[in-house]
């Protein structure tokens, strides 16, 4: 299968977890390369649900390597909890590898996030509260504590002192240095067997001809550079993040897959042109179980936005698309696809690079017939009602990306090829 990337093409929660689980069968290792425990990736196997926050969604496949690379920010407490829960459910976690250079999410990162969201008031970002932004902030400020530091007492002490001093001076936050040191060293001891040079590990796997799958978290519009800034996360969640986040070169990537939901959702604040308020939005939320896998917050729901898909295709150089949750649209009389925006009186087909412009854009819709049939039991593309096939075809035509797979249920086997 060579080295492939799976990224979200919308605002996250597109169903990446289930796609990773499917592709993981065919590769030797699955790598998380950005984000942290803000992610919530769901995999359902024989009715049993697993939600992954930090651990790659391929871990359910015995013998495959699960790698958390340098670009991820790790909350050790969350990671240990996730490991423990998996072990209790009989999942083998020995094949986990953690980058020595991945940054650690500290308690003061979470406190700062709460503090800043409060200060922002009505302009809050609506973050997941997992300390992600402040952890990347310290990384960029070159004072971050990294996983390898948890194994080096003297270095850790120096770095921690500096950080506690800075957080005290800047924000008036106070923590017991001794307590924190003790906790961090304990985390280090519990995780030391997993901590390694993951860039070299990935490189060596590639040299042996092994296939690697890079698991994106969040989605294109949450990317810190290319998303709907400032309503974004703090990492590069687009395919470009793979190289820096895992320590590989761009020529090592053979294929990029995008995942899109058959409609759109967004959790947190920020503009959302195709958002549906009222009955249809509520129906999608209810049928789609659209509540955050990490925070439980209700997700905002809207029509499919093909302007965004074209943008995601460009930013990620998408080869193919996987369309999930088609079944959720089953009861609708009409289904709409946003094909362009009306922006200050002009019709535009390209996603505007200027956020100020974009937030004023109004969607221009193409309305197509709904299928009003239960698709959740189909076993192939040809069994889909013709209106559902037409919907897939239109998204493919308008979005300009071939759709390779579609899914009609959360279970492992409820995903099918379009050929
Ligand atoms: P991720 O963050 O991209 O991995 O997506 P999430 O796990 O946060 O959200 C996707 C949700 O939709 C999960 O609850 C999945 O079990 C569910 N899901 C995925 N694909 C389908 C599908 O085709 N149909 C239905 N009904 N649910 C799906
Ligand atoms: P997965 O990987 C959906 C959103 C938050 C908020 C913004 C910033 O499951 O698709 P952060 O905590 O990252 O600083 O929050 O980004 N967000 C996500 N939304 N799915 C995710 O991950 C998300 N991770 C962050 O809701 O709007
Ligand atoms: Mg999710």
Coordinates of C-alpha atoms and ligand atoms in Angstrom, one line a residue:
X1 CA 0.0 0.0 0.0
X2 CA 3.1 2.2 0.3
X3 CA 3.2 5.3 2.6
X4 CA -0.2 6.9 2.8
X5 CA -1.7 9.9 4.6
X6 CA -5.3 10.2 5.8
X7 CA -6.5 13.7 6.6
X8 CA -9.8 15.3 7.4
X9 CA -11.2 17.6 4.8
X10 CA -13.6 19.6 6.9
X11 CA -13.6 20.7 10.6
X12 CA -12.7 17.3 12.0
X13 CA -14.8 14.3 13.0
X14 CA -15.2 13.2 9.4
X15 CA -14.8 9.5 10.4
X16 CA -11.0 9.3 10.1
X17 CA -10.7 6.8 12.9
X18 CA -12.8 4.2 11.1
X19 CA -10.9 4.8 7.8
X20 CA -7.5 4.4 9.6
X21 CA -8.8 1.2 11.2
X22 CA -9.7 -0.1 7.7
X23 CA -6.4 0.9 6.1
X24 CA -4.4 -0.3 9.1
X25 CA -5.0 -3.9 8.0
X26 CA -2.8 -3.3 4.9
X27 CA 0.2 -1.4 6.5
X28 CA 2.9 -2.2 9.0
X29 CA 2.7 1.0 11.1
X30 CA 0.3 3.8 11.9
X31 CA 1.7 7.2 12.9
X32 CA 0.0 10.1 14.6
X33 CA 2.0 13.2 13.6
X34 CA 0.2 16.3 15.1
X35 CA -2.5 17.4 17.5
X36 CA -3.0 15.8 20.9
X37 CA -5.8 14.6 23.0
X38 CA -8.1 17.2 21.4
X39 CA -8.7 14.4 18.8
X40 CA -11.3 11.8 19.3
X41 CA -11.2 9.0 16.7
X42 CA -13.9 6.4 16.9
X43 CA -13.6 2.8 15.8
X44 CA -16.5 0.3 16.2
X45 CA -15.7 -3.4 16.1
X46 CA -18.5 -6.0 16.6
X47 CA -20.6 -3.3 18.3
X48 CA -17.8 -2.4 20.7
X49 CA -16.8 1.2 20.6
X50 CA -13.2 2.5 20.9
X51 CA -12.4 6.2 21.1
X52 CA -8.7 7.1 20.5
X53 CA -7.3 10.4 21.6
X54 CA -3.6 10.0 21.5
X55 CA -2.9 6.4 20.6
X56 CA -3.1 5.7 16.8
X57 CA -6.3 4.1 15.7
X58 CA -4.4 1.2 14.2
X59 CA -3.6 -0.3 17.6
X60 CA -6.6 -2.7 17.4
X61 CA -4.6 -4.7 14.7
X62 CA -2.1 -7.0 16.5
X63 CA 1.5 -6.8 15.4
X64 CA 1.2 -3.4 13.7
X65 CA 3.4 -0.6 15.1
X66 CA 1.7 2.4 16.7
X67 CA 3.8 5.5 16.6
X68 CA 3.2 8.8 18.3
X69 CA 5.7 11.1 16.4
X70 CA 7.4 14.4 17.4
X71 CA 4.7 16.7 16.1
X72 CA 2.1 15.4 18.7
X73 CA 1.7 17.1 22.1
X74 CA 1.2 14.5 24.8
X75 CA -0.7 14.7 28.0
X76 CA 1.1 11.8 29.8
X77 CA -1.8 11.3 32.2
X78 CA -4.3 11.0 29.4
X79 CA -1.9 8.7 27.5
X80 CA -1.5 6.4 30.5
X81 CA -5.2 6.3 31.0
X82 CA -5.8 5.4 27.4
X83 CA -3.2 2.7 27.6
X84 CA -4.7 1.3 30.8
X85 CA -8.2 1.2 29.3
X86 CA -7.0 -0.6 26.2
X87 CA -5.1 -3.2 28.3
X88 CA -8.2 -3.8 30.4
X89 CA -10.1 -4.5 27.1
X90 CA -7.5 -7.0 26.1
X91 CA -5.7 -4.9 23.5
X92 CA -1.9 -5.5 23.2
X93 CA -0.1 -2.2 23.6
X94 CA 3.5 -3.4 23.4
X95 CA 3.9 -2.1 19.9
X96 CA 3.6 1.6 20.9
X97 CA 6.5 4.0 20.2
X98 CA 6.6 7.6 21.4
X99 CA 8.9 10.3 20.1
X100 CA 11.5 11.6 22.5
X101 CA 10.9 15.0 20.9
X102 CA 7.1 15.1 21.3
X103 CA 6.2 17.9 23.7
X104 CA 4.5 17.4 27.0
X105 CA 1.1 19.0 27.8
X106 CA 1.5 20.4 31.3
X107 CA -1.2 21.3 33.9
X108 CA -0.4 25.0 33.4
X109 CA -1.2 24.7 29.7
X110 CA -4.8 23.6 30.6
X111 CA -5.1 26.3 33.2
X112 CA -3.9 28.9 30.8
X113 CA -6.4 27.8 28.2
X114 CA -9.3 28.1 30.6
X115 CA -8.0 31.5 31.6
X116 CA -7.6 32.8 28.1
X117 CA -11.0 31.5 26.9
X118 CA -12.6 33.4 29.7
X119 CA -10.7 36.5 28.8
X120 CA -11.8 36.2 25.2
X121 CA -15.4 36.2 26.3
X122 CA -17.8 36.2 23.4
X123 CA -14.9 35.8 21.0
X124 CA -13.7 32.5 22.6
X125 CA -12.4 29.8 20.3
X126 CA -14.4 27.0 21.9
X127 CA -11.4 24.8 22.4
X128 CA -11.5 21.2 23.7
X129 CA -9.8 22.4 26.9
X130 CA -6.9 19.9 26.6
X131 CA -4.1 22.4 26.8
X132 CA -3.2 22.1 23.1
X133 CA -2.7 25.7 22.1
X134 CA -0.5 26.6 25.1
X135 CA 1.6 23.5 24.7
X136 CA 2.4 24.4 21.1
X137 CA 2.9 28.0 22.2
X138 CA 5.7 26.9 24.6
X139 CA 7.1 24.6 21.8
X140 CA 7.4 27.7 19.5
X141 CA 8.9 29.7 22.4
X142 CA 11.6 27.0 22.7
X143 CA 10.9 26.3 26.4
X144 CA 8.7 23.3 26.0
X145 CA 9.3 20.1 28.0
X146 CA 9.7 17.1 25.7
X147 CA 9.0 13.4 26.4
X148 CA 12.7 12.6 26.5
X149 CA 13.2 15.3 29.2
X150 CA 11.0 13.1 31.5
X151 CA 14.0 10.7 31.7
X152 CA 16.6 13.4 32.4
X153 CA 16.1 14.6 36.0
X154 CA 18.5 17.6 35.9
X155 CA 17.4 18.9 32.5
X156 CA 13.8 18.5 33.5
X157 CA 14.3 20.4 36.7
X158 CA 15.9 23.3 34.9
X159 CA 13.2 23.5 32.3
X160 CA 10.4 23.2 34.8
X161 CA 11.8 25.9 37.0
X162 CA 12.0 28.3 34.0
X163 CA 8.5 27.5 32.9
X164 CA 7.0 27.9 36.4
X165 CA 8.8 31.2 36.8
X166 CA 7.4 32.4 33.4
X167 CA 3.9 31.3 34.2
X168 CA 4.1 33.0 37.6
X169 CA 5.4 36.3 36.1
X170 CA 3.1 36.4 33.1
X171 CA -0.1 35.0 34.5
X172 CA 0.3 34.8 38.3
X173 CA -0.1 31.0 38.2
X174 CA 1.6 29.0 41.0
X175 CA 2.4 25.3 41.2
X176 CA 4.4 23.2 43.6
X177 CA 7.7 22.5 41.7
X178 CA 8.4 19.4 43.8
X179 CA 5.0 17.9 43.2
X180 CA 5.2 18.5 39.5
X181 CA 8.7 17.1 39.3
X182 CA 7.7 14.0 41.1
X183 CA 4.7 13.5 38.8
X184 CA 6.7 14.1 35.7
X185 CA 9.4 11.7 36.7
X186 CA 6.8 9.1 37.5
X187 CA 5.3 9.5 34.0
X188 CA 8.8 9.1 32.6
X189 CA 9.3 5.9 34.4
X190 CA 5.9 4.5 33.4
X191 CA 6.5 5.4 29.7
X192 CA 10.2 5.0 29.3
X193 CA 10.1 1.7 27.4
X194 CA 8.0 3.4 24.7
X195 CA 10.1 6.6 24.3
X196 CA 12.5 6.5 21.3
X197 CA 13.7 8.3 18.1
X198 CA 10.5 7.7 16.0
X199 CA 11.8 9.6 12.9
X200 CA 14.7 7.0 12.7
X201 CA 12.3 4.2 13.4
X202 CA 10.0 5.3 10.6
X203 CA 12.9 5.7 8.3
X204 CA 14.2 2.2 9.0
X205 CA 10.8 0.7 8.5
X206 CA 10.6 2.5 5.1
X207 CA 14.1 1.2 4.2
X208 CA 12.9 -2.3 4.9
X209 CA 10.1 -1.8 2.4
X210 CA 7.4 -1.6 5.1
X211 CA 4.2 0.5 4.5
X212 CA 3.3 3.3 6.8
X213 CA 0.0 5.1 7.4
X214 CA 0.0 8.6 8.7
X215 CA -3.1 9.4 10.7
X216 CA -4.2 13.0 10.6
X217 CA -6.1 14.5 13.4
X218 CA -8.6 17.4 13.2
X219 CA -9.3 18.6 9.7
X220 CA -8.2 21.0 6.9
X221 CA -10.2 24.0 8.1
X222 CA -8.7 23.6 11.6
X223 CA -5.1 23.9 10.3
X224 CA -3.2 26.7 12.0
X225 CA -2.0 28.1 8.7
X226 CA -4.7 27.1 6.2
X227 CA -7.8 26.9 8.4
X228 CA -10.4 29.4 9.5
X229 CA -7.9 31.3 11.8
X230 CA -8.3 32.1 14.6
X231 CA -11.0 29.4 15.0
X232 CA -8.5 26.6 14.4
X233 CA -6.3 24.3 16.4
X234 CA -2.6 25.0 16.9
X235 CA -1.0 22.5 14.6
X236 CA -0.7 21.7 10.9
X237 CA -3.5 19.2 10.5
X238 CA -3.2 19.2 6.7
X239 CA -0.9 16.8 4.8
X240 CA 2.0 19.2 5.0
X241 CA 2.2 18.5 8.7
X242 CA 3.3 14.9 8.1
X243 CA 6.8 15.8 7.1
X244 CA 7.6 18.1 10.0
X245 CA 5.4 16.1 12.4
X246 CA 7.0 12.7 11.7
X247 CA 10.4 13.6 10.4
X248 CA 10.2 12.3 6.9
X249 CA 10.7 14.0 3.5
X250 CA 7.8 14.8 1.1
X251 CA 9.0 12.2 -1.5
X252 CA 8.4 9.5 1.1
X253 CA 4.6 10.1 0.8
X254 CA 2.9 8.0 -2.0
X255 CA -0.7 8.9 -1.6
X256 CA -3.0 11.2 0.2
X257 CA -6.6 10.3 1.1
X258 CA -9.1 12.8 2.4
X259 CA -12.1 11.9 4.5
X260 CA -15.3 13.9 4.3
X261 CA -18.7 13.5 6.0
X262 CA -21.6 13.4 3.6
X263 CA -22.7 16.7 5.3
X264 CA -20.7 19.1 7.4
X265 CA -20.2 19.4 11.2
X266 CA -18.2 21.8 13.3
X267 CA -17.7 21.8 17.1
X268 CA -16.5 25.0 18.7
X269 CA -17.0 28.6 17.6
X270 CA -16.3 30.3 14.2
X271 CA -18.2 30.9 11.0
X272 CA -19.9 28.0 9.2
X273 CA -21.5 29.1 5.9
X274 CA -23.6 26.0 5.3
X275 CA -24.8 25.6 8.9
X276 CA -28.5 24.5 9.2
X277 CA -30.3 25.9 12.2
X278 CA -33.6 24.3 13.1
X279 CA -35.3 21.0 12.3
X280 CA -33.0 19.6 9.6
X281 CA -29.9 20.5 11.6
X282 CA -31.4 18.9 14.6
X283 CA -32.3 15.8 12.6
X284 CA -28.7 15.4 11.3
X285 CA -27.3 15.8 14.9
X286 CA -29.7 13.2 16.2
X287 CA -29.4 10.7 13.4
X288 CA -25.6 11.3 13.2
X289 CA -25.0 11.2 16.9
X290 CA -23.2 14.5 16.4
X291 CA -21.8 15.0 19.9
X292 CA -18.0 15.5 20.4
X293 CA -16.1 12.3 20.9
X294 CA -13.7 14.2 23.2
X295 CA -15.9 16.8 25.0
X296 CA -19.4 15.5 24.4
X297 CA -20.4 19.0 23.1
X298 CA -23.2 19.0 20.4
X299 CA -21.7 19.5 17.0
X300 CA -23.1 22.1 14.7
X301 CA -24.5 20.5 11.5
X302 CA -24.8 21.8 7.9
X303 CA -24.9 20.9 4.2
X304 CA -22.0 19.5 2.3
X305 CA -19.6 22.3 1.2
X306 CA -17.9 21.5 -2.1
X307 CA -16.0 24.8 -2.1
X308 CA -14.3 23.5 1.1
X309 CA -13.6 20.1 -0.6
X310 CA -11.9 21.8 -3.6
X311 CA -9.8 23.8 -1.1
X312 CA -8.9 20.6 0.9
X313 CA -8.0 18.9 -2.4
X314 CA -5.6 21.7 -3.2
X315 CA -4.0 22.2 0.2
X316 CA -3.5 18.4 0.8
X317 CA -3.0 17.3 -2.8
X318 CA -5.7 14.8 -2.3
X319 CA -5.6 11.7 -4.5
X320 CA -8.9 10.2 -3.4
X321 CA -11.8 10.8 -1.1
X322 CA -13.7 8.6 1.4
X323 CA -17.3 9.8 2.0
X324 CA -18.7 8.8 5.3
X325 CA -22.1 8.8 7.0
X326 CA -24.2 8.7 3.8
X327 CA -26.9 6.9 5.8
X328 CA -27.5 9.9 8.0
X329 CA -29.1 11.7 5.0
X330 CA -31.6 8.9 4.3
X331 CA -34.7 10.6 5.5
X332 CA -34.4 13.9 3.7
X333 CA -36.6 15.0 0.8
X334 CA -34.0 17.2 -0.7
X335 CA -30.2 17.3 -0.2
X336 CA -28.1 20.4 -0.8
X337 CA -24.5 20.8 -1.9
X338 CA -22.8 24.2 -1.7
X339 CA -21.2 24.7 -5.1
X340 CA -20.0 28.3 -4.8
X341 CA -20.1 31.3 -2.4
X342 CA -21.8 34.6 -2.9
X343 CA -19.2 37.0 -1.5
X344 CA -20.0 40.7 -1.3
X345 CA -22.2 40.3 -4.5
X346 CA -19.6 38.2 -6.4
X347 CA -20.0 34.5 -7.1
X348 CA -16.7 32.7 -6.3
X349 CA -15.8 29.1 -6.6
X350 CA -12.4 29.1 -4.8
X351 CA -12.2 29.2 -1.1
X352 CA -11.2 32.8 -0.2
X353 CA -7.7 33.0 1.3
X354 CA -8.9 36.1 3.2
X355 CA -10.8 35.1 6.4
X356 CA -12.5 38.4 6.8
X357 CA -14.0 37.9 3.3
X358 CA -14.8 34.3 3.9
X359 CA -16.8 34.9 7.0
X360 CA -19.2 37.0 5.0
X361 CA -19.7 34.4 2.3
X362 CA -23.1 33.0 1.7
X363 CA -23.5 29.5 0.2
X364 CA -24.8 29.0 -3.3
X365 CA -26.6 25.6 -3.4
X366 CA -27.4 22.9 -5.9
X367 CA -30.4 21.1 -4.6
X368 CA -30.8 17.4 -5.5
X369 CA -33.5 14.8 -4.8
X370 CA -33.1 12.9 -1.6
X371 CA -33.4 9.1 -1.7
X372 CA -35.8 8.5 1.2
X373 CA -34.6 4.9 1.6
X374 CA -32.6 3.1 4.2
X375 CA -29.1 2.8 3.0
X376 CA -27.7 1.3 6.2
X377 CA -28.2 -2.2 5.0
X378 CA -26.6 -2.0 1.5
X379 CA -23.6 -4.1 0.8
X380 CA -22.3 -2.5 -2.4
X381 CA -22.4 0.7 -4.4
X382 CA -24.8 -0.8 -6.9
X383 CA -27.3 -1.5 -4.1
X384 CA -27.5 2.2 -3.3
X385 CA -30.7 4.0 -4.4
X386 CA -29.9 5.9 -7.7
X387 CA -30.4 9.3 -6.0
X388 CA -27.8 8.4 -3.4
X389 CA -25.4 7.4 -6.2
X390 CA -26.2 10.6 -7.9
X391 CA -25.3 12.5 -4.7
X392 CA -21.9 10.8 -4.6
X393 CA -21.3 11.5 -8.3
X394 CA -22.2 15.2 -7.9
X395 CA -19.8 15.6 -5.0
X396 CA -17.1 13.9 -7.0
X397 CA -17.8 16.2 -10.0
X398 CA -18.1 19.4 -8.1
X399 CA -15.3 18.7 -5.7
X400 CA -12.9 17.3 -8.4
X401 CA -11.7 14.4 -6.3
X402 CA -12.5 10.7 -7.1
X403 CA -14.5 9.1 -4.3
X404 CA -13.1 5.7 -3.6
X405 CA -15.1 4.5 -0.7
X406 CA -18.4 5.4 1.0
X407 CA -19.8 4.3 4.4
X408 CA -23.3 3.8 5.6
X409 CA -22.7 2.8 9.3
X410 CA -20.1 3.0 12.0
X411 CA -19.2 -0.7 12.0
X412 CA -16.0 -1.9 10.5
X413 CA -17.6 -3.6 7.6
X414 CA -20.1 -0.9 6.7
X415 CA -17.8 0.7 4.2
X416 CA -17.7 0.0 0.5
X417 CA -15.9 0.8 -2.8
X418 CA -17.7 3.0 -5.3
X419 CA -16.8 0.6 -8.2
Ligands
LIG1 P1 -12.8 11.3 13.5 O1 -12.5 12.2 14.6 O2 -12.7 11.8 12.2 O3 -12.2 9.9 13.7 O4 -14.4 11.0 13.7 P2 -15.2 10.8 15.1 O5 -14.9 9.5 15.6 O6 -15.0 12.0 16.0 O7 -16.7 11.0 14.6 C1 -17.3 10.2 13.6 C2 -18.5 9.5 14.2 O8 -19.3 8.9 13.2 C3 -18.2 8.3 15.1 O9 -19.1 8.2 16.1 C4 -18.3 7.1 14.1 O10 -18.5 5.9 14.8 C5 -19.4 7.5 13.3 N1 -19.4 7.0 11.9 C6 -18.3 7.0 11.1 N2 -18.7 6.6 9.8 C7 -20.1 6.4 9.9 C8 -21.1 6.1 9.0 O11 -20.8 5.8 7.8 N3 -22.4 6.0 9.4 C9 -22.7 6.3 10.7 N4 -24.0 6.3 11.0 N5 -21.8 6.6 11.6 C10 -20.5 6.7 11.2
LIG2 P1 -10.6 15.0 15.5 O1 -9.2 14.5 15.3 C1 -13.3 18.4 15.8 C2 -11.7 22.1 17.4 C3 -12.2 22.5 18.8 C4 -12.1 24.0 18.6 C5 -10.8 24.2 17.8 C6 -9.6 24.5 18.7 O2 -11.5 14.1 16.4 O3 -11.3 15.3 14.2 P2 -8.2 22.9 20.4 O4 -8.6 22.2 21.6 O5 -7.6 22.1 19.3 O6 -7.3 24.1 20.7 O7 -9.6 23.5 19.8 O8 -10.6 22.9 17.2 N1 -11.2 20.7 17.4 C7 -11.8 19.7 16.9 N2 -13.0 19.6 16.3 N3 -12.6 17.3 15.8 C8 -11.3 17.4 16.4 O9 -10.4 16.3 16.3 C9 -10.9 18.6 17.0 N4 -9.8 19.0 17.6 C10 -9.9 20.3 17.9 O10 -13.6 22.1 19.0 O11 -13.1 24.5 17.8
LIG3 MG1 -13.3 13.2 16.3

